[in-house]
GROMACS .gro file of C-alpha atoms in nm:
model
  346
    1UNK     CA    1   0.001   0.001  -0.003
    2UNK     CA    2   0.138   0.340  -0.093
    3UNK     CA    3   0.180   0.612   0.165
    4UNK     CA    4  -0.079   0.818  -0.017
    5UNK     CA    5  -0.340   0.540   0.020
    6UNK     CA    6  -0.242   0.484   0.382
    7UNK     CA    7  -0.295   0.850   0.463
    8UNK     CA    8  -0.663   0.805   0.359
    9UNK     CA    9  -0.711   0.609   0.684
   10UNK     CA   10  -0.618   0.908   0.907
   11UNK     CA   11  -0.905   1.109   1.055
   12UNK     CA   12  -0.941   1.384   1.311
   13UNK     CA   13  -1.011   1.279   1.669
   14UNK     CA   14  -1.385   1.241   1.726
   15UNK     CA   15  -1.472   1.219   1.354
   16UNK     CA   16  -1.735   0.989   1.215
   17UNK     CA   17  -1.608   0.805   0.914
   18UNK     CA   18  -1.830   0.829   0.601
   19UNK     CA   19  -1.821   0.534   0.364
   20UNK     CA   20  -1.734   0.587  -0.002
   21UNK     CA   21  -1.902   0.307  -0.195
   22UNK     CA   22  -1.734   0.381  -0.529
   23UNK     CA   23  -1.383   0.499  -0.425
   24UNK     CA   24  -1.089   0.431  -0.194
   25UNK     CA   25  -1.092   0.754   0.002
   26UNK     CA   26  -1.365   0.775   0.269
   27UNK     CA   27  -1.496   1.102   0.410
   28UNK     CA   28  -1.567   1.211   0.758
   29UNK     CA   29  -1.801   1.425   0.967
   30UNK     CA   30  -1.724   1.635   1.272
   31UNK     CA   31  -2.015   1.739   1.493
   32UNK     CA   32  -1.928   2.058   1.684
   33UNK     CA   33  -2.182   2.209   1.921
   34UNK     CA   34  -2.194   2.558   2.068
   35UNK     CA   35  -1.958   2.615   2.362
   36UNK     CA   36  -1.702   2.366   2.228
   37UNK     CA   37  -1.888   2.059   2.369
   38UNK     CA   38  -1.885   1.770   2.123
   39UNK     CA   39  -2.149   1.495   2.161
   40UNK     CA   40  -2.052   1.130   2.151
   41UNK     CA   41  -2.023   1.016   1.791
   42UNK     CA   42  -2.032   0.655   1.671
   43UNK     CA   43  -1.738   0.562   1.450
   44UNK     CA   44  -1.933   0.280   1.292
   45UNK     CA   45  -2.162   0.332   0.993
   46UNK     CA   46  -2.523   0.387   1.096
   47UNK     CA   47  -2.755   0.105   0.988
   48UNK     CA   48  -3.017   0.214   0.742
   49UNK     CA   49  -3.372   0.140   0.842
   50UNK     CA   50  -3.620  -0.017   0.600
   51UNK     CA   51  -3.775   0.327   0.544
   52UNK     CA   52  -3.436   0.472   0.464
   53UNK     CA   53  -3.362   0.195   0.224
   54UNK     CA   54  -3.691   0.277   0.052
   55UNK     CA   55  -3.571   0.627  -0.007
   56UNK     CA   56  -3.715   0.819   0.286
   57UNK     CA   57  -3.498   1.056   0.491
   58UNK     CA   58  -3.431   0.996   0.865
   59UNK     CA   59  -3.648   1.186   1.103
   60UNK     CA   60  -3.532   1.415   1.382
   61UNK     CA   61  -3.518   1.248   1.719
   62UNK     CA   62  -3.815   1.291   1.950
   63UNK     CA   63  -3.791   1.471   2.285
   64UNK     CA   64  -3.520   1.690   2.441
   65UNK     CA   65  -3.394   2.025   2.328
   66UNK     CA   66  -3.275   2.050   1.966
   67UNK     CA   67  -2.899   2.024   1.919
   68UNK     CA   68  -2.731   2.345   1.817
   69UNK     CA   69  -2.402   2.373   1.639
   70UNK     CA   70  -2.237   2.279   1.313
   71UNK     CA   71  -2.183   1.962   1.114
   72UNK     CA   72  -1.851   1.972   0.934
   73UNK     CA   73  -1.823   1.732   0.637
   74UNK     CA   74  -1.513   1.640   0.441
   75UNK     CA   75  -1.542   1.434   0.121
   76UNK     CA   76  -1.308   1.327  -0.163
   77UNK     CA   77  -1.288   1.571  -0.453
   78UNK     CA   78  -1.381   1.332  -0.728
   79UNK     CA   79  -1.718   1.463  -0.843
   80UNK     CA   80  -1.880   1.127  -0.899
   81UNK     CA   81  -1.775   1.002  -0.556
   82UNK     CA   82  -1.866   1.323  -0.378
   83UNK     CA   83  -2.212   1.340  -0.531
   84UNK     CA   84  -2.284   0.979  -0.433
   85UNK     CA   85  -2.168   1.049  -0.080
   86UNK     CA   86  -2.369   1.370  -0.064
   87UNK     CA   87  -2.688   1.179  -0.141
   88UNK     CA   88  -2.618   0.879   0.083
   89UNK     CA   89  -2.416   1.013   0.367
   90UNK     CA   90  -2.436   1.391   0.405
   91UNK     CA   91  -2.798   1.482   0.331
   92UNK     CA   92  -2.961   1.216   0.552
   93UNK     CA   93  -2.751   1.334   0.844
   94UNK     CA   94  -2.838   1.696   0.785
   95UNK     CA   95  -3.204   1.615   0.747
   96UNK     CA   96  -3.202   1.421   1.080
   97UNK     CA   97  -3.081   1.735   1.254
   98UNK     CA   98  -3.339   1.973   1.116
   99UNK     CA   99  -3.613   2.088   1.354
  100UNK     CA  100  -3.776   2.317   1.097
  101UNK     CA  101  -3.942   2.095   0.833
  102UNK     CA  102  -4.080   2.370   0.612
  103UNK     CA  103  -3.986   2.355   0.242
  104UNK     CA  104  -3.724   2.609   0.126
  105UNK     CA  105  -3.708   2.702  -0.240
  106UNK     CA  106  -3.440   2.911  -0.409
  107UNK     CA  107  -3.460   3.017  -0.773
  108UNK     CA  108  -3.288   3.251  -1.010
  109UNK     CA  109  -3.543   3.461  -1.197
  110UNK     CA  110  -3.449   3.671  -1.497
  111UNK     CA  111  -3.642   4.002  -1.534
  112UNK     CA  112  -3.644   4.277  -1.789
  113UNK     CA  113  -3.804   4.626  -1.805
  114UNK     CA  114  -3.753   4.752  -1.445
  115UNK     CA  115  -3.443   4.866  -1.261
  116UNK     CA  116  -3.304   4.701  -0.951
  117UNK     CA  117  -3.424   4.960  -0.696
  118UNK     CA  118  -3.772   4.985  -0.852
  119UNK     CA  119  -3.804   4.606  -0.862
  120UNK     CA  120  -3.706   4.596  -0.497
  121UNK     CA  121  -3.975   4.853  -0.411
  122UNK     CA  122  -4.238   4.662  -0.613
  123UNK     CA  123  -4.164   4.343  -0.423
  124UNK     CA  124  -4.149   4.505  -0.079
  125UNK     CA  125  -4.478   4.345   0.033
  126UNK     CA  126  -4.343   3.996  -0.054
  127UNK     CA  127  -4.019   4.058   0.136
  128UNK     CA  128  -4.208   4.204   0.434
  129UNK     CA  129  -4.381   3.876   0.487
  130UNK     CA  130  -4.065   3.739   0.633
  131UNK     CA  131  -4.097   3.417   0.436
  132UNK     CA  132  -3.902   3.546   0.135
  133UNK     CA  133  -3.546   3.678   0.119
  134UNK     CA  134  -3.475   3.865  -0.210
  135UNK     CA  135  -3.133   3.904  -0.371
  136UNK     CA  136  -3.063   4.119  -0.683
  137UNK     CA  137  -2.794   4.116  -0.945
  138UNK     CA  138  -2.768   4.330  -1.258
  139UNK     CA  139  -2.631   4.218  -1.594
  140UNK     CA  140  -2.732   4.469  -1.862
  141UNK     CA  141  -2.994   4.480  -1.996
  142UNK     CA  142  -3.154   4.229  -1.749
  143UNK     CA  143  -3.191   4.216  -1.376
  144UNK     CA  144  -3.161   3.881  -1.193
  145UNK     CA  145  -3.385   3.820  -0.892
  146UNK     CA  146  -3.312   3.542  -0.649
  147UNK     CA  147  -3.596   3.468  -0.408
  148UNK     CA  148  -3.531   3.222  -0.130
  149UNK     CA  149  -3.872   3.131  -0.002
  150UNK     CA  150  -4.045   2.891   0.237
  151UNK     CA  151  -4.327   2.666   0.120
  152UNK     CA  152  -4.501   2.798  -0.199
  153UNK     CA  153  -4.451   3.164  -0.133
  154UNK     CA  154  -4.201   3.204  -0.412
  155UNK     CA  155  -4.487   3.127  -0.660
  156UNK     CA  156  -4.590   3.491  -0.613
  157UNK     CA  157  -4.289   3.587  -0.818
  158UNK     CA  158  -4.410   3.374  -1.111
  159UNK     CA  159  -4.709   3.609  -1.159
  160UNK     CA  160  -4.488   3.904  -1.234
  161UNK     CA  161  -4.498   3.981  -1.613
  162UNK     CA  162  -4.145   4.126  -1.572
  163UNK     CA  163  -4.013   3.777  -1.502
  164UNK     CA  164  -3.940   3.608  -1.830
  165UNK     CA  165  -3.739   3.300  -1.717
  166UNK     CA  166  -3.524   3.133  -1.464
  167UNK     CA  167  -3.188   2.965  -1.440
  168UNK     CA  168  -3.005   2.973  -1.774
  169UNK     CA  169  -3.303   3.108  -1.972
  170UNK     CA  170  -3.248   3.396  -2.215
  171UNK     CA  171  -3.525   3.611  -2.352
  172UNK     CA  172  -3.473   3.481  -2.704
  173UNK     CA  173  -3.496   3.118  -2.589
  174UNK     CA  174  -3.819   3.193  -2.398
  175UNK     CA  175  -3.961   3.369  -2.705
  176UNK     CA  176  -3.863   3.073  -2.919
  177UNK     CA  177  -4.038   2.824  -2.690
  178UNK     CA  178  -4.352   3.037  -2.682
  179UNK     CA  179  -4.361   3.075  -3.063
  180UNK     CA  180  -4.316   2.698  -3.104
  181UNK     CA  181  -4.584   2.624  -2.842
  182UNK     CA  182  -4.831   2.854  -3.020
  183UNK     CA  183  -4.730   2.734  -3.369
  184UNK     CA  184  -4.665   3.094  -3.478
  185UNK     CA  185  -4.410   3.251  -3.712
  186UNK     CA  186  -4.230   3.584  -3.660
  187UNK     CA  187  -4.056   3.836  -3.883
  188UNK     CA  188  -3.851   4.149  -3.811
  189UNK     CA  189  -3.789   4.482  -3.970
  190UNK     CA  190  -3.492   4.668  -3.829
  191UNK     CA  191  -3.323   5.001  -3.873
  192UNK     CA  192  -3.137   5.127  -3.565
  193UNK     CA  193  -3.080   4.777  -3.428
  194UNK     CA  194  -2.909   4.667  -3.750
  195UNK     CA  195  -3.018   4.307  -3.742
  196UNK     CA  196  -2.960   4.249  -3.366
  197UNK     CA  197  -3.318   4.130  -3.309
  198UNK     CA  198  -3.286   3.877  -3.592
  199UNK     CA  199  -2.947   3.764  -3.462
  200UNK     CA  200  -3.091   3.700  -3.117
  201UNK     CA  201  -3.380   3.506  -3.251
  202UNK     CA  202  -3.166   3.294  -3.477
  203UNK     CA  203  -2.903   3.225  -3.212
  204UNK     CA  204  -3.149   2.971  -3.070
  205UNK     CA  205  -3.120   2.620  -3.219
  206UNK     CA  206  -3.426   2.520  -3.415
  207UNK     CA  207  -3.532   2.884  -3.478
  208UNK     CA  208  -3.611   2.793  -3.841
  209UNK     CA  209  -3.933   2.644  -3.699
  210UNK     CA  210  -4.069   2.991  -3.628
  211UNK     CA  211  -3.845   3.263  -3.775
  212UNK     CA  212  -3.958   3.365  -4.119
  213UNK     CA  213  -3.701   3.633  -4.198
  214UNK     CA  214  -3.588   3.985  -4.141
  215UNK     CA  215  -3.495   4.308  -4.315
  216UNK     CA  216  -3.233   4.555  -4.212
  217UNK     CA  217  -3.363   4.871  -4.379
  218UNK     CA  218  -3.127   5.154  -4.287
  219UNK     CA  219  -3.183   5.373  -4.590
  220UNK     CA  220  -3.520   5.533  -4.670
  221UNK     CA  221  -3.509   5.370  -5.015
  222UNK     CA  222  -3.470   5.029  -4.850
  223UNK     CA  223  -3.769   5.090  -4.631
  224UNK     CA  224  -3.974   5.170  -4.941
  225UNK     CA  225  -3.850   4.890  -5.160
  226UNK     CA  226  -3.829   4.608  -4.908
  227UNK     CA  227  -4.107   4.693  -4.664
  228UNK     CA  228  -4.351   4.895  -4.869
  229UNK     CA  229  -4.315   5.215  -4.656
  230UNK     CA  230  -4.451   5.501  -4.866
  231UNK     CA  231  -4.226   5.790  -4.968
  232UNK     CA  232  -4.494   6.034  -4.861
  233UNK     CA  233  -4.495   5.894  -4.511
  234UNK     CA  234  -4.121   5.923  -4.483
  235UNK     CA  235  -4.131   6.279  -4.618
  236UNK     CA  236  -4.396   6.390  -4.374
  237UNK     CA  237  -4.281   6.215  -4.055
  238UNK     CA  238  -3.918   6.115  -4.113
  239UNK     CA  239  -3.762   5.774  -4.080
  240UNK     CA  240  -3.754   5.790  -3.700
  241UNK     CA  241  -4.121   5.823  -3.629
  242UNK     CA  242  -4.423   5.630  -3.508
  243UNK     CA  243  -4.603   5.607  -3.844
  244UNK     CA  244  -4.290   5.470  -4.012
  245UNK     CA  245  -4.227   5.211  -3.737
  246UNK     CA  246  -4.585   5.090  -3.774
  247UNK     CA  247  -4.556   5.081  -4.153
  248UNK     CA  248  -4.234   4.876  -4.121
  249UNK     CA  249  -4.398   4.623  -3.886
  250UNK     CA  250  -4.700   4.592  -4.117
  251UNK     CA  251  -4.475   4.548  -4.421
  252UNK     CA  252  -4.269   4.271  -4.259
  253UNK     CA  253  -4.589   4.096  -4.144
  254UNK     CA  254  -4.732   4.073  -4.498
  255UNK     CA  255  -4.417   4.028  -4.701
  256UNK     CA  256  -4.290   3.739  -4.492
  257UNK     CA  257  -4.633   3.584  -4.439
  258UNK     CA  258  -4.572   3.585  -4.061
  259UNK     CA  259  -4.819   3.574  -3.773
  260UNK     CA  260  -4.653   3.868  -3.599
  261UNK     CA  261  -4.373   4.112  -3.678
  262UNK     CA  262  -4.175   4.363  -3.480
  263UNK     CA  263  -4.002   4.676  -3.611
  264UNK     CA  264  -3.743   4.914  -3.471
  265UNK     CA  265  -3.631   5.264  -3.585
  266UNK     CA  266  -3.438   5.511  -3.384
  267UNK     CA  267  -3.126   5.725  -3.325
  268UNK     CA  268  -2.855   5.528  -3.150
  269UNK     CA  269  -2.603   5.813  -3.169
  270UNK     CA  270  -2.368   5.956  -3.086
  271UNK     CA  271  -2.484   6.211  -3.351
  272UNK     CA  272  -2.794   6.265  -3.556
  273UNK     CA  273  -3.028   6.395  -3.287
  274UNK     CA  274  -3.228   6.712  -3.263
  275UNK     CA  275  -3.447   6.891  -3.012
  276UNK     CA  276  -3.754   6.721  -3.148
  277UNK     CA  277  -3.584   6.384  -3.191
  278UNK     CA  278  -3.301   6.351  -2.940
  279UNK     CA  279  -3.026   6.092  -2.952
  280UNK     CA  280  -3.156   5.777  -2.784
  281UNK     CA  281  -3.512   5.808  -2.927
  282UNK     CA  282  -3.644   5.479  -3.054
  283UNK     CA  283  -3.984   5.375  -3.203
  284UNK     CA  284  -4.088   5.013  -3.171
  285UNK     CA  285  -4.398   4.856  -3.330
  286UNK     CA  286  -4.551   4.511  -3.321
  287UNK     CA  287  -4.798   4.394  -3.574
  288UNK     CA  288  -5.026   4.089  -3.579
  289UNK     CA  289  -5.373   3.994  -3.700
  290UNK     CA  290  -5.532   4.193  -3.422
  291UNK     CA  291  -5.367   4.526  -3.504
  292UNK     CA  292  -5.049   4.724  -3.448
  293UNK     CA  293  -4.905   4.837  -3.120
  294UNK     CA  294  -4.632   5.098  -3.104
  295UNK     CA  295  -4.457   5.307  -2.851
  296UNK     CA  296  -4.169   5.566  -2.822
  297UNK     CA  297  -3.886   5.558  -2.574
  298UNK     CA  298  -3.572   5.747  -2.505
  299UNK     CA  299  -3.276   5.539  -2.389
  300UNK     CA  300  -2.992   5.777  -2.285
  301UNK     CA  301  -2.721   5.518  -2.348
  302UNK     CA  302  -2.416   5.477  -2.565
  303UNK     CA  303  -2.466   5.331  -2.913
  304UNK     CA  304  -2.398   4.968  -2.827
  305UNK     CA  305  -2.626   4.965  -2.517
  306UNK     CA  306  -2.897   5.157  -2.700
  307UNK     CA  307  -2.913   4.888  -2.969
  308UNK     CA  308  -2.898   4.614  -2.712
  309UNK     CA  309  -3.179   4.754  -2.501
  310UNK     CA  310  -3.396   4.826  -2.802
  311UNK     CA  311  -3.358   4.466  -2.927
  312UNK     CA  312  -3.447   4.338  -2.577
  313UNK     CA  313  -3.765   4.544  -2.567
  314UNK     CA  314  -3.862   4.422  -2.906
  315UNK     CA  315  -3.816   4.056  -2.796
  316UNK     CA  316  -4.000   4.126  -2.469
  317UNK     CA  317  -4.294   4.263  -2.664
  318UNK     CA  318  -4.312   3.939  -2.855
  319UNK     CA  319  -4.309   3.743  -2.535
  320UNK     CA  320  -4.574   3.958  -2.372
  321UNK     CA  321  -4.797   3.938  -2.682
  322UNK     CA  322  -4.779   3.556  -2.680
  323UNK     CA  323  -4.859   3.552  -2.305
  324UNK     CA  324  -5.150   3.788  -2.346
  325UNK     CA  325  -5.011   4.044  -2.093
  326UNK     CA  326  -4.980   4.422  -2.152
  327UNK     CA  327  -4.694   4.527  -2.375
  328UNK     CA  328  -4.634   4.827  -2.148
  329UNK     CA  329  -4.577   4.831  -1.780
  330UNK     CA  330  -4.391   5.016  -1.505
  331UNK     CA  331  -4.032   5.069  -1.625
  332UNK     CA  332  -3.735   5.296  -1.590
  333UNK     CA  333  -3.764   5.382  -1.955
  334UNK     CA  334  -3.883   5.731  -2.043
  335UNK     CA  335  -4.175   5.674  -2.276
  336UNK     CA  336  -4.287   5.944  -2.518
  337UNK     CA  337  -4.628   5.811  -2.615
  338UNK     CA  338  -4.769   5.568  -2.862
  339UNK     CA  339  -5.077   5.357  -2.906
  340UNK     CA  340  -5.259   5.081  -3.085
  341UNK     CA  341  -5.486   5.056  -3.383
  342UNK     CA  342  -5.853   5.001  -3.299
  343UNK     CA  343  -5.912   4.646  -3.184
  344UNK     CA  344  -5.541   4.588  -3.111
  345UNK     CA  345  -5.434   4.453  -2.767
  346UNK     CA  346  -5.217   4.666  -2.553
   0.00000   0.00000   0.00000
């Protein structure tokens, strides 16, 4: 036996040895209570009851005050061995010590359309219940919300239309799933975003199931030739305007034979703005069989972030439309107006 293997038999005084059924190196547990007093610990492996063999977790002992302190576990670093020992050795011992049997849930929720401080204020009532602890993290243009909740209280967060996914979800993946579930096809017409909306949609594997196509119409002539925007409309309102955004969305809807289409036109900067149309102004429109919804925002950001945020809003509108929730809500974005055609949902 090598010295390395022999050293695996050394354990701290008072430790309980934890069997490793698929490796040579066992683990151990130290039970340290408050005040430095350590209870007697058996060095032999605990026998599993019939219930435990069937998969149930050991129950806390009846009677007497609950033990307070810490359980210190040490396991081999091989992932396969450590995970097996976690399931068979660590978790049952931890469960046997618990006096609070309430269910605790922790999730990572991805939100869009509201800043961290505003989101915190909106969820104040949930946090005040004492059953939910909220954590926030920002990664432009999204905000990540991590509720740690007891029982089913965390389900309240699911009702928020700002929450678009959890875990590793991205907005484009969520939109893709919804389009596939509804059996619908989407098209895009882009100016200021320069194809970013189409790029995000087609980054998702299998997007050919629902993505019909897109047009990047930067020049006025391209808007006319490719999307059917009238020259008179451009002359009267300019390319960055609500009527043109709506015409772009309608053109993409009909020319691609899609079920819904989204359009973007704006001024990403750093130049090109005016008093009437400042840098950061963007018009977004969504068209489907029920009408056209459009809105105006000013995003005072650098060029790259302006394009990123505009594309994210466009994707979020598709998501909201498919979920049947309002396309507009409380946000940190300065909105300049907009509306829907008669009969269109908002």
